[in-house]
mmCIF file of C-alpha atoms in Angstrom:
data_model
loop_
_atom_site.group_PDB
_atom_site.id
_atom_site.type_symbol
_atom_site.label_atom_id
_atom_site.label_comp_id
_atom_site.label_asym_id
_atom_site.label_seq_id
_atom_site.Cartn_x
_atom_site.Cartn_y
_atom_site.Cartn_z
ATOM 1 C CA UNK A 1 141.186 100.988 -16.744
ATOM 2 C CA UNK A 2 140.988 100.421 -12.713
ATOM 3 C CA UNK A 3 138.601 103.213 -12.125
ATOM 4 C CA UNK A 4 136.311 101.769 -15.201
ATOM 5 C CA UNK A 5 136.566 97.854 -13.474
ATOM 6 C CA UNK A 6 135.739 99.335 -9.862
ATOM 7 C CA UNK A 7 132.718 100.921 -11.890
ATOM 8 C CA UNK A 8 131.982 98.291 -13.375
ATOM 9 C CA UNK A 9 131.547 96.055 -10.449
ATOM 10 C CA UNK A 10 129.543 98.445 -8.352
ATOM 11 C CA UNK A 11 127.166 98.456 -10.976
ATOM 12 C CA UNK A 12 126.654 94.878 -11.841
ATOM 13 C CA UNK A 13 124.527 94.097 -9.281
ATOM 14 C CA UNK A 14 122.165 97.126 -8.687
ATOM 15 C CA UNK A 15 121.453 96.625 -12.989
ATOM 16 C CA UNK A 16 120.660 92.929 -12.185
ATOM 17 C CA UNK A 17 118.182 94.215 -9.882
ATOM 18 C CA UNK A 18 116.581 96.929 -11.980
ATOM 19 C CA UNK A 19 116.519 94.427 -14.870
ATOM 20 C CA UNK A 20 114.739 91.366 -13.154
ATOM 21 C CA UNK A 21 112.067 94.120 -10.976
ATOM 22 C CA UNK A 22 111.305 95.730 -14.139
ATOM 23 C CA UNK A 23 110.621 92.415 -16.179
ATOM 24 C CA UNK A 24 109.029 90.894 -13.015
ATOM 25 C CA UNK A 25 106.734 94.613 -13.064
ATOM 26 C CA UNK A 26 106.538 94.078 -16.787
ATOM 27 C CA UNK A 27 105.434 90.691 -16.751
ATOM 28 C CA UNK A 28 102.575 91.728 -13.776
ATOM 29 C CA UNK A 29 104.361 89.076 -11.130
ATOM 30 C CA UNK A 30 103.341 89.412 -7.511
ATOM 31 C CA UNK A 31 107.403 90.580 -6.849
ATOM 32 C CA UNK A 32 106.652 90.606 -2.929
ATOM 33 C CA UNK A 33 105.093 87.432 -2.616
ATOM 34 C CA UNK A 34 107.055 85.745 -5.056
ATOM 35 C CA UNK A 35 110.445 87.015 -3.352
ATOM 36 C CA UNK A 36 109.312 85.728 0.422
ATOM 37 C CA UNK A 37 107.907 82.353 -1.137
ATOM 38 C CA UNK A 38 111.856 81.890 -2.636
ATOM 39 C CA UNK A 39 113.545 83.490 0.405
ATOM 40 C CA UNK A 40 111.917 80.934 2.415
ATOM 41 C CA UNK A 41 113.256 78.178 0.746
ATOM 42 C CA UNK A 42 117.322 79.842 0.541
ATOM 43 C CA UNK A 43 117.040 80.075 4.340
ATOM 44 C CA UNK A 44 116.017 75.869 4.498
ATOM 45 C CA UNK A 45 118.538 75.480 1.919
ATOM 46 C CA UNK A 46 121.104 77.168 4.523
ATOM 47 C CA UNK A 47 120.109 75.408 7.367
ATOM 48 C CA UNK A 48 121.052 71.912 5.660
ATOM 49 C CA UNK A 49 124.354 73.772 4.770
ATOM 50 C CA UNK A 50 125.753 74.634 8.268
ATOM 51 C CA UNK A 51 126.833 71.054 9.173
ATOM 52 C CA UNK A 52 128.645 71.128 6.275
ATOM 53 C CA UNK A 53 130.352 74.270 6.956
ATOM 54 C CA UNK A 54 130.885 73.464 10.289
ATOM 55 C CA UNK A 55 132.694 70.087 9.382
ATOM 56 C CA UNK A 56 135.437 72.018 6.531
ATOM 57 C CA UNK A 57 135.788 75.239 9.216
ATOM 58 C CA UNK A 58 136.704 72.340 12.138
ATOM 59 C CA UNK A 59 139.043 70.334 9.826
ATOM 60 C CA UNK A 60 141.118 73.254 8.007
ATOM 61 C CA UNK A 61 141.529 75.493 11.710
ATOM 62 C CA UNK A 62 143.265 72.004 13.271
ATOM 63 C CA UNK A 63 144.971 71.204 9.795
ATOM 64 C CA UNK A 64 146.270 75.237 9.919
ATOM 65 C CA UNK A 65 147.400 75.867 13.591
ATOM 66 C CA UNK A 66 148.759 72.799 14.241
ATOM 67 C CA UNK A 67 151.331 73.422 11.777
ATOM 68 C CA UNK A 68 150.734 70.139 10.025
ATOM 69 C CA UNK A 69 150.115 72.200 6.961
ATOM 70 C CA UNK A 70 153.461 73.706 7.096
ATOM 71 C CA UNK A 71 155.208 70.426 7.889
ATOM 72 C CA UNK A 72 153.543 69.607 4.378
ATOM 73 C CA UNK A 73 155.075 72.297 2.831
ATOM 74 C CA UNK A 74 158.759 71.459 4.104
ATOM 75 C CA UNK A 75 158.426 68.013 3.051
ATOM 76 C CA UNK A 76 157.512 68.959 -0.491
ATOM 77 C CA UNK A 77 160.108 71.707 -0.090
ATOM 78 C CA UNK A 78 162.877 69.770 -2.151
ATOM 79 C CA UNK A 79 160.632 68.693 -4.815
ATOM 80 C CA UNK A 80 159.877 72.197 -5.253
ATOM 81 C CA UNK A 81 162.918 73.652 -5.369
ATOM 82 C CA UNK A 82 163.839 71.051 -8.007
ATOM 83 C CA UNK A 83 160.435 72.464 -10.097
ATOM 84 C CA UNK A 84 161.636 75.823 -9.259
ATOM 85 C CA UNK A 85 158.838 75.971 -7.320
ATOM 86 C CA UNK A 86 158.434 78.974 -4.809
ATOM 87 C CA UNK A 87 157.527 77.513 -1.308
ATOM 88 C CA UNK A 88 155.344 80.780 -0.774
ATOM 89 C CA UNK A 89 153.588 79.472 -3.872
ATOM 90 C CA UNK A 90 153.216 76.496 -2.708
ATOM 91 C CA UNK A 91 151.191 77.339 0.832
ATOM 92 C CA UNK A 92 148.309 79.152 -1.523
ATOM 93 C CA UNK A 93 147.920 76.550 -4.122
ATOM 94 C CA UNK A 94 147.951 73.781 -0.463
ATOM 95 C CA UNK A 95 145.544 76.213 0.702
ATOM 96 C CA UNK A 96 143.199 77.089 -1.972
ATOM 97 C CA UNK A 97 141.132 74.024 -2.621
ATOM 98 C CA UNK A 98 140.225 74.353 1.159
ATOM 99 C CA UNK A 99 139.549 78.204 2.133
ATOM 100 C CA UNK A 100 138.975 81.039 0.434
ATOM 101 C CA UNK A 101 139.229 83.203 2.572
ATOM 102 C CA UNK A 102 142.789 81.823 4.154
ATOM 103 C CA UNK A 103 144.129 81.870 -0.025
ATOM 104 C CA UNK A 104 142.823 85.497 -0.079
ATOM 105 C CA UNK A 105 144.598 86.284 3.281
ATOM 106 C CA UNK A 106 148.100 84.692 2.102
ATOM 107 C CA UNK A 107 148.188 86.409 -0.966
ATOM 108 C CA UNK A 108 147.977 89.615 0.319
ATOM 109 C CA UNK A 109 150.778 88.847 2.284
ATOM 110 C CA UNK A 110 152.630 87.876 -0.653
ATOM 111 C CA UNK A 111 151.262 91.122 -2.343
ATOM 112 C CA UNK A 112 153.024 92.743 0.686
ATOM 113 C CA UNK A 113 156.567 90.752 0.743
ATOM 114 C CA UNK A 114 157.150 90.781 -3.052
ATOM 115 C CA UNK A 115 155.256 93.866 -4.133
ATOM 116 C CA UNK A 116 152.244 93.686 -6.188
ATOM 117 C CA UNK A 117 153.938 94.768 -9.630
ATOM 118 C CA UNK A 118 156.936 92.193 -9.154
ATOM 119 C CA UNK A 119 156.748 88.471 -10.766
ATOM 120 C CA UNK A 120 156.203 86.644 -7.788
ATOM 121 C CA UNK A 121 153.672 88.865 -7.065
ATOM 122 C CA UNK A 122 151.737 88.792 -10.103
ATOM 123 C CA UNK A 123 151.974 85.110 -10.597
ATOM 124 C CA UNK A 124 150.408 84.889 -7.122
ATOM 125 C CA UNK A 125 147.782 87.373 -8.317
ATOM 126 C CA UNK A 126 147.315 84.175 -11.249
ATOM 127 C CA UNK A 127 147.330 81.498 -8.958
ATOM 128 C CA UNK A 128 145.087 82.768 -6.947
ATOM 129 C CA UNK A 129 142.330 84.575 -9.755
ATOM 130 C CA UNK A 130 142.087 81.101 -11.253
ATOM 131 C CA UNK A 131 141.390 78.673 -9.129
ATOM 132 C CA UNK A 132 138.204 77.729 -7.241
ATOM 133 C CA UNK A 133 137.513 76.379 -3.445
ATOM 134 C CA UNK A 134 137.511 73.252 -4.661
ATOM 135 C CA UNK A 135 136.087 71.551 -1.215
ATOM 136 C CA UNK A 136 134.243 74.417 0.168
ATOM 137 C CA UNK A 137 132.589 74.331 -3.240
ATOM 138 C CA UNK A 138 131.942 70.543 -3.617
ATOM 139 C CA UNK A 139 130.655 69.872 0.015
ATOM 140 C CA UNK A 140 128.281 72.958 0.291
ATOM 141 C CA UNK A 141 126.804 71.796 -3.598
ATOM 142 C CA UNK A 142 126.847 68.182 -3.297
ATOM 143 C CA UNK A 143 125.565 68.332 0.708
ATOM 144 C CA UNK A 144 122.514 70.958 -0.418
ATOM 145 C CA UNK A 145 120.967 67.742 -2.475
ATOM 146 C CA UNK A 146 122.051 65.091 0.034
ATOM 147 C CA UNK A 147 124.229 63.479 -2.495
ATOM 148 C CA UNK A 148 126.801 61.204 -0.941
ATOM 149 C CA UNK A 149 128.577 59.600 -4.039
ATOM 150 C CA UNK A 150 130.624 62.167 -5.209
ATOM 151 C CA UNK A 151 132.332 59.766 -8.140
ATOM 152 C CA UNK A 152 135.041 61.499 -9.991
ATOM 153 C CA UNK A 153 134.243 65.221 -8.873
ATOM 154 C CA UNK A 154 136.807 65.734 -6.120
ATOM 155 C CA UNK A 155 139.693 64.141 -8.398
ATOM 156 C CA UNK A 156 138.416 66.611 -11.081
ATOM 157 C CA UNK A 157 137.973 69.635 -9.324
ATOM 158 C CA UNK A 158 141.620 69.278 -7.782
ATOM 159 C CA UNK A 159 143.229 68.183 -11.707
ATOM 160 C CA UNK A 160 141.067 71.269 -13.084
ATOM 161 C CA UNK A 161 143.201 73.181 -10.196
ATOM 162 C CA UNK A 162 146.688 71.795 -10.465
ATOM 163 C CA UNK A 163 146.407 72.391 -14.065
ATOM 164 C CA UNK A 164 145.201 76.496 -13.682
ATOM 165 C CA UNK A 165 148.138 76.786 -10.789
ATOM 166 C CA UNK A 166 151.000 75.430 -13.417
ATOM 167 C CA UNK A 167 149.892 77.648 -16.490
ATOM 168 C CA UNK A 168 150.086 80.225 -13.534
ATOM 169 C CA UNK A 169 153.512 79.312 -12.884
ATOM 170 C CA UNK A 170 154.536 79.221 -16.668
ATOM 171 C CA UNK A 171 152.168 81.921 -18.087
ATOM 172 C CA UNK A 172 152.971 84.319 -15.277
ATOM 173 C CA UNK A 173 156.725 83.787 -15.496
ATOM 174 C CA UNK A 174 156.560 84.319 -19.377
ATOM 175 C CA UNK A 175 154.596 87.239 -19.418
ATOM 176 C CA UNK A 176 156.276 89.151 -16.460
ATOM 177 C CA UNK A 177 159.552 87.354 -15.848
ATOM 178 C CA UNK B 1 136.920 60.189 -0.784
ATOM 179 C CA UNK B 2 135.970 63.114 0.862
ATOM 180 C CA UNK B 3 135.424 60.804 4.222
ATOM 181 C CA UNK B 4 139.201 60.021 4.045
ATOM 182 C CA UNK B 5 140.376 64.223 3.031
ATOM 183 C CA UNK B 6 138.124 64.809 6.425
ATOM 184 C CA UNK B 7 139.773 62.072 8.458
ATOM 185 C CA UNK B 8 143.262 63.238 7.167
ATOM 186 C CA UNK B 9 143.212 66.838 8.308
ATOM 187 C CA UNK B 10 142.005 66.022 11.284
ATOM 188 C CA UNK B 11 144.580 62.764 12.425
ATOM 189 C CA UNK B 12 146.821 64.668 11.254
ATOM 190 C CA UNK B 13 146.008 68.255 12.814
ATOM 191 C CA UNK B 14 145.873 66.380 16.236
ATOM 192 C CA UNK B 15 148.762 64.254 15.822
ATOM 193 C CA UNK B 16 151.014 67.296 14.638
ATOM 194 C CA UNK B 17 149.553 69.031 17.871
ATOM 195 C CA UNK B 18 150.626 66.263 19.816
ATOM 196 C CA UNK B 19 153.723 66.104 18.490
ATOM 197 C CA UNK B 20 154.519 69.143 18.734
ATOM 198 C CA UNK B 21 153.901 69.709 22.402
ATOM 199 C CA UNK B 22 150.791 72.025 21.740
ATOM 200 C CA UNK B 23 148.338 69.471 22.616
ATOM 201 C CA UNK B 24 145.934 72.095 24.650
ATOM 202 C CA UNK B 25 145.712 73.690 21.110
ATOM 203 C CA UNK B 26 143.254 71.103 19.851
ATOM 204 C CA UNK B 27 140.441 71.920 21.780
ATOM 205 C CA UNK B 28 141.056 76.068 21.735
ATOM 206 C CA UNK B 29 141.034 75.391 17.548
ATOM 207 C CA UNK B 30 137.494 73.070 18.078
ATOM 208 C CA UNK B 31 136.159 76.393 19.994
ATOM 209 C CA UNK B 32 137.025 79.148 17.696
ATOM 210 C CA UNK B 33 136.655 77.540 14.024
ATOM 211 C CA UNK B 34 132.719 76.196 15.183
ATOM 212 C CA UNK B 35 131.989 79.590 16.357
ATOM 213 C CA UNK B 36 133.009 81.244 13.363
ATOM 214 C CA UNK B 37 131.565 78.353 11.349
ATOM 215 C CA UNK B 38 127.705 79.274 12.849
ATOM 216 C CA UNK B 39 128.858 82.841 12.469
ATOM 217 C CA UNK B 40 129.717 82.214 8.691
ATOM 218 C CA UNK B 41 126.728 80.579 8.152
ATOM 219 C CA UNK B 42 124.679 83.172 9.642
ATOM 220 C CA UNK B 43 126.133 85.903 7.196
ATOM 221 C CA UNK B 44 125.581 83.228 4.420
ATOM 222 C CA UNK B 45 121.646 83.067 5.586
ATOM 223 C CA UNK B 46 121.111 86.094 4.774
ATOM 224 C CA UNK B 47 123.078 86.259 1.334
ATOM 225 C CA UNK B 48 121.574 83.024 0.217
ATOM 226 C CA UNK B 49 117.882 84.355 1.114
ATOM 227 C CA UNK B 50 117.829 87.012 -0.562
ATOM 228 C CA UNK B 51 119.418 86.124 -4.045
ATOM 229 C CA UNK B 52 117.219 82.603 -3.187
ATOM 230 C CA UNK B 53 113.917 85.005 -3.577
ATOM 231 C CA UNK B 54 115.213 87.488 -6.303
ATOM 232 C CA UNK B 55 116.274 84.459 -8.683
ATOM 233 C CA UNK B 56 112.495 83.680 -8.134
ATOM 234 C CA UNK B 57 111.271 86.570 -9.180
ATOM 235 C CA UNK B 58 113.310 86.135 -12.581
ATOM 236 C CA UNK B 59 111.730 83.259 -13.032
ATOM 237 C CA UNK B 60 108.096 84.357 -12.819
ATOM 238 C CA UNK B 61 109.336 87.261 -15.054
ATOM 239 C CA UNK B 62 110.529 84.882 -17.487
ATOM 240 C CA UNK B 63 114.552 86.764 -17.544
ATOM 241 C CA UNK B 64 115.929 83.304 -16.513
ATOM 242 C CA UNK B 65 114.279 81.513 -19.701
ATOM 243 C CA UNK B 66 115.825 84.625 -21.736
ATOM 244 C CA UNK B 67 119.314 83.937 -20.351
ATOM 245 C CA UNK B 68 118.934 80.502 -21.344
ATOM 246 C CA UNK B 69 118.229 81.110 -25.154
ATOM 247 C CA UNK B 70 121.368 83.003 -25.006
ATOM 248 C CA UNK B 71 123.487 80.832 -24.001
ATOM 249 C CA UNK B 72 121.610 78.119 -25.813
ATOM 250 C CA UNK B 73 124.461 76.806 -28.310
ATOM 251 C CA UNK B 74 126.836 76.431 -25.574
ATOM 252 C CA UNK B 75 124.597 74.926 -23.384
ATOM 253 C CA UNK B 76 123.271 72.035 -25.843
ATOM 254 C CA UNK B 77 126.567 71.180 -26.305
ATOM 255 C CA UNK B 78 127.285 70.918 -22.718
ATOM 256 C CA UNK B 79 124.700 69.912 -21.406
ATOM 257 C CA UNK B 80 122.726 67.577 -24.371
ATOM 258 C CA UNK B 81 119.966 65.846 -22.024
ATOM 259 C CA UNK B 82 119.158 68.845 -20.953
ATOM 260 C CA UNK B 83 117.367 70.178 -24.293
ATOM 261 C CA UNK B 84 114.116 71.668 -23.742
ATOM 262 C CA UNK B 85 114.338 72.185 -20.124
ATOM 263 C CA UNK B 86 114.229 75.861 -20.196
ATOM 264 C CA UNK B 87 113.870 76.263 -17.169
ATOM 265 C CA UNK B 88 117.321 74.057 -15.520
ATOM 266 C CA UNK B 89 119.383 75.513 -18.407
ATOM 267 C CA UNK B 90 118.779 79.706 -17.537
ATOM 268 C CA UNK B 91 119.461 78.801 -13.761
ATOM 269 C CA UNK B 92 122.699 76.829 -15.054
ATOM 270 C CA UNK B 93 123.227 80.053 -17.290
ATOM 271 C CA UNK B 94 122.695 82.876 -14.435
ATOM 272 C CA UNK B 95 125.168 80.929 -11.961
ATOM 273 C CA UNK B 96 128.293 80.288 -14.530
ATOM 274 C CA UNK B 97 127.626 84.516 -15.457
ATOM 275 C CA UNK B 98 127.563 85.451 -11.859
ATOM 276 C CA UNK B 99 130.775 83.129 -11.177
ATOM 277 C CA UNK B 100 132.217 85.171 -14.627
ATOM 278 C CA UNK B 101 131.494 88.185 -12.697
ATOM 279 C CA UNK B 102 133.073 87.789 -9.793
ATOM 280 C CA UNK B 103 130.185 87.942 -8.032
ATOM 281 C CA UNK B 104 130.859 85.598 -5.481
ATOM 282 C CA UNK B 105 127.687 86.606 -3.114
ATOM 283 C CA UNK B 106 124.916 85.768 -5.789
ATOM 284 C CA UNK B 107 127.235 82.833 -7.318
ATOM 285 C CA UNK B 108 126.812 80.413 -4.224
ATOM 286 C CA UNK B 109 123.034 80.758 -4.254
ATOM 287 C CA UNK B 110 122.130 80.056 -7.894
ATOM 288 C CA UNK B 111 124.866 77.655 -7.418
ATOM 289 C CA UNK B 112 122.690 75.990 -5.448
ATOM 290 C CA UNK B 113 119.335 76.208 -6.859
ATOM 291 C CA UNK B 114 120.785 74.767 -9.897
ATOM 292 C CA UNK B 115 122.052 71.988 -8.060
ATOM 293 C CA UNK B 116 118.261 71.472 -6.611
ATOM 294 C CA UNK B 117 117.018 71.690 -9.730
ATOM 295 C CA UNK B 118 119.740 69.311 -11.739
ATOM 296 C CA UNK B 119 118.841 66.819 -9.007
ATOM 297 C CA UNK B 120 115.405 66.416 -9.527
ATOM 298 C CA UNK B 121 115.951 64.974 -12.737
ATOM 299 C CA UNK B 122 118.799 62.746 -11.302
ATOM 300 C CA UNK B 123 117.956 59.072 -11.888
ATOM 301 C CA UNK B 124 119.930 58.317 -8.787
ATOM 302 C CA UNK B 125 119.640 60.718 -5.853
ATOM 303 C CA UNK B 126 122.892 59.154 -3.934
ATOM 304 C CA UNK B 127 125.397 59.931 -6.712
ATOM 305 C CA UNK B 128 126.334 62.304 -8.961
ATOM 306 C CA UNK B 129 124.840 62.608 -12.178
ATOM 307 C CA UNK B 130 126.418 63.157 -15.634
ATOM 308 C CA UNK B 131 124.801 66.859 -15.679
ATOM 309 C CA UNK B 132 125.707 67.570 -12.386
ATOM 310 C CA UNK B 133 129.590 66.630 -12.897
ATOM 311 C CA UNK B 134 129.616 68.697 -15.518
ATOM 312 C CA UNK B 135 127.930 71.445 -13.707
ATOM 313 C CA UNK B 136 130.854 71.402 -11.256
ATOM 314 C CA UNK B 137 133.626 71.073 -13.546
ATOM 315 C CA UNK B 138 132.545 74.340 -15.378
ATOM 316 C CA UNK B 139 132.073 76.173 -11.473
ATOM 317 C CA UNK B 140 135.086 74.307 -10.233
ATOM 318 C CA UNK B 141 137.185 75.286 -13.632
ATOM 319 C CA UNK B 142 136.429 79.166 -11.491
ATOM 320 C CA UNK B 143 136.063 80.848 -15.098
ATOM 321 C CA UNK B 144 136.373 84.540 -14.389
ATOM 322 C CA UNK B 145 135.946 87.713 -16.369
ATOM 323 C CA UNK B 146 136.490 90.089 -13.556
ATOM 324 C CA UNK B 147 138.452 89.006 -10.346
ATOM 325 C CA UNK B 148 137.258 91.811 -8.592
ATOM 326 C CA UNK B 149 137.953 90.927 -5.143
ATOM 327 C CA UNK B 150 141.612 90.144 -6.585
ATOM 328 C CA UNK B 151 141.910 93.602 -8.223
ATOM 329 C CA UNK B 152 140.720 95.082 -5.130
ATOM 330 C CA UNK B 153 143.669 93.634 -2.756
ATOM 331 C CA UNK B 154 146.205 94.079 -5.728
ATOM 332 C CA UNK B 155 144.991 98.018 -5.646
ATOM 333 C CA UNK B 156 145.547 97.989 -1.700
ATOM 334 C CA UNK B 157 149.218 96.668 -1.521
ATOM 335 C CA UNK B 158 149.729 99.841 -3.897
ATOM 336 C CA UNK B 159 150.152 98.136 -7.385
ATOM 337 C CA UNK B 160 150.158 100.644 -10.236
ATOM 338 C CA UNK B 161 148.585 98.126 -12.796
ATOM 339 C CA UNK B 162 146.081 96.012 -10.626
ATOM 340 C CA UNK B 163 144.119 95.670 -13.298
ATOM 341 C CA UNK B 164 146.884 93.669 -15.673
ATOM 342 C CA UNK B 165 145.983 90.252 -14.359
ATOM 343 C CA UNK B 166 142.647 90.150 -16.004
ATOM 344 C CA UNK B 167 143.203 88.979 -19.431
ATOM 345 C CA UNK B 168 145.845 86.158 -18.226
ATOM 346 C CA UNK B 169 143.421 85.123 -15.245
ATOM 347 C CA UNK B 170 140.864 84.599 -17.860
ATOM 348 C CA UNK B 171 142.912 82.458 -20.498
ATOM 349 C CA UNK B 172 143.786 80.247 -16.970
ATOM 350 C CA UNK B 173 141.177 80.160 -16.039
ATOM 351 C CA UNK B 174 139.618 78.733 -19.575
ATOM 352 C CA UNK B 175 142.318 76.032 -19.646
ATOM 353 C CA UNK B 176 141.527 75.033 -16.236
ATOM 354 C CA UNK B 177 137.589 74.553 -16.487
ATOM 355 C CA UNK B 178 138.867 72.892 -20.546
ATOM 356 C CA UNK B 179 141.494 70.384 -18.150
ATOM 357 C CA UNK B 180 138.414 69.463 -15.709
ATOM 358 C CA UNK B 181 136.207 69.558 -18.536
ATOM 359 C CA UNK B 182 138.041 66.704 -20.519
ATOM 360 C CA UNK B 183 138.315 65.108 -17.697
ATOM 361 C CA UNK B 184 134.951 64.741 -16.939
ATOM 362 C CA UNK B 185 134.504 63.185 -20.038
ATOM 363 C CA UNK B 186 137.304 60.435 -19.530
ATOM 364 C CA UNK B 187 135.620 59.848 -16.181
ATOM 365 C CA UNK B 188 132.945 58.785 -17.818
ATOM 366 C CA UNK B 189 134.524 56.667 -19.901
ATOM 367 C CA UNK B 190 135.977 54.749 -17.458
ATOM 368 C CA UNK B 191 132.553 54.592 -15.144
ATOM 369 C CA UNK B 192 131.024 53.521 -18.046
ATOM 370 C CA UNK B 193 133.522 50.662 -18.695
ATOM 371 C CA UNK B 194 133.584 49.862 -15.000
ATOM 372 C CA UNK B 195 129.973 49.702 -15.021
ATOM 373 C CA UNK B 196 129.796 47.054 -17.455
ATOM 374 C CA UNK B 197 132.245 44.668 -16.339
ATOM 375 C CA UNK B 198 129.903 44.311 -13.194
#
């Protein structure tokens, strides 16, 4: 099953390719020109991006090493542990709507402490397979179009999230408990 | 809102600093996290480029069209203003398949070339239109079919089954994008009410 999902990945992309060069060949399109004319514009569409990036990167490192995330996480700690409620849970799901890369980071350390194939270590594995990067996400889409009003889309992103981290909580704890 | 999430983290970061007696920290963070933000964009430039000038050779070739008669029942219903634009509806159907996939690399960029093109038809260029909220509530819902970065770290810390989170990641995952999904639509309902008692 692992071995067939590695595959599997590996080969999405390079068939992607072969399928949109052979239509594109197919379909007599000038693939060079075409490609440059469209790489152009992703490169101006990054350059808009990077003030973005620059402005979540800034506010998550001082949020992070300050410990004022973790001072977040001790307050909450008694509601928690009256959900039942891992705290370890808690810093991924704080986490995840902000960086991806810091979610990916703690739940391999969680893989590590708990063990991959016990519960806490496969509901972590949930929480973090079903949840998006909610700000990362919003900031880079809605700043690419210069959109400022943002209306309902944070609040929905972060329900969307909250609701995918409980059914984690419950799912996991029902299917592996 | 996302003015005052900004402001937060960063009173907050500083005054914890502060607070804390690690006050020379602030400006060593400021350093660091810009550099690797320039850095991060760099690697994205690249990424973003190239997917940016293969999703337009899939449109020339006509796959993107194809992709959108596909998913063309789903997307009606979704998406209902949007009927007969052929063109928005295969971008909006090659970025939810490469989020499915996992494949975060060639997700961001069609992510965003469907966001260019949902916002030329956007009445209001400031604000958020209906398509584009529900645009993000099906990328922000993070539907997946195959977590494979996920899989990949579960395989590393040694599990023996990192492949058994798939088919519960994907029911999750549905109910989230169905939770941000519904409430979209109550959203609207109440910007709709809002609206008129102006």
């Amino acid at each position: 099953m692992f071995g067939l999902i590695t595959k599997v990945s590996q080969w999405s992309i390079p068939l992607i390719l072969i399928l949109i060069l052979a239509a594109a060949h197919k379909n007599k399109v000038r693939i060079y020109e075409v490609f440059v004319q469209g790489a152009l514009e992703g490169l101006r569409t990054t350059f808009r991006l990077t003030p973005y990036i620059l402005a979540i990167f800034v506010a998550i490192g001082l949020f992070r090493s300050s410990g004022a995330l973790n001072l977040c996480i001790n307050i909450a700690k008694p509601l928690l542990d009256l959900l039942r409620i891992p705290p370890d849970l808690l810093t991924l799901a704080l986490l995840k709507p902000l960086s991806g890369s810091a979610a990916l980071g703690i739940t391999a350390d969680l893989l590590q402490k708990y063990g991959p194939d016990s519960t806490m270590g496969l509901i972590a594995s949930l929480a973090q397979g079903c949840s998006e990067t909610t700000f990362y996400v919003l900031s880079l889409y809605l700043g690419s179009v210069n959109i400022r009003e943002g209306r309902h889309t944070l609040l929905m992103g972060l329900t969307s999230e909250m609701a995918a981290f409980f059914m984690a909580i419950s799912l996991g704890s029902f299917l592996f408990g | 809102m996302i003015n005052t999430v900004w402001l937060l983290l960063l009173i907050s970061g500083i005054i914890t600093a502060a607070v804390t007696g690690k006050i020379a920290l602030v400006s060593e963070v400021i350093f660091v996290n810009t550099s690797k933000a320039i850095e991060f964009s760099i690697g994205l430039a690249g990424t973003i480029a190239f997917w940016s000038g293969i999703l337009k050779v899939a449109e020339a070739a006509g796959v993107t069209a194809q992709i959108a008669k596909l998913f063309r029942p789903f997307l009606n219903k979704l998406f209902p203003a949007l009927t007969g634009h052929t063109k928005v509806l295969g971008t909006i159907a090659l970025a939810l398949s490469a989020n499915l996939l996992g494949l975060g690399n060639v997700a961001t960029p069609l992510g965003l070339e469907t966001m260019a093109q949902l916002q030329k038809l956007n009445p209001n260029k400031d604000r958020v239109s209906k398509e584009i909220a529900t645009f993000l509530a099906l990328i922000l819902g993070g539907l997946t079919v195959l977590p494979s970065t996920l899989i990949a770290i579960r395989a590393q810390a040694g599990s023996k089954n990192p492949a058994i989170i798939i088919i519960p990641v994907f029911l999750i995952s549905l109910f989230g994008t169905f939770v941000g999904l519904i409430f979209n639509q109550l959203a609207y309902r109440v910007l709709i009410w809002h609206h008129r008692k102006e």
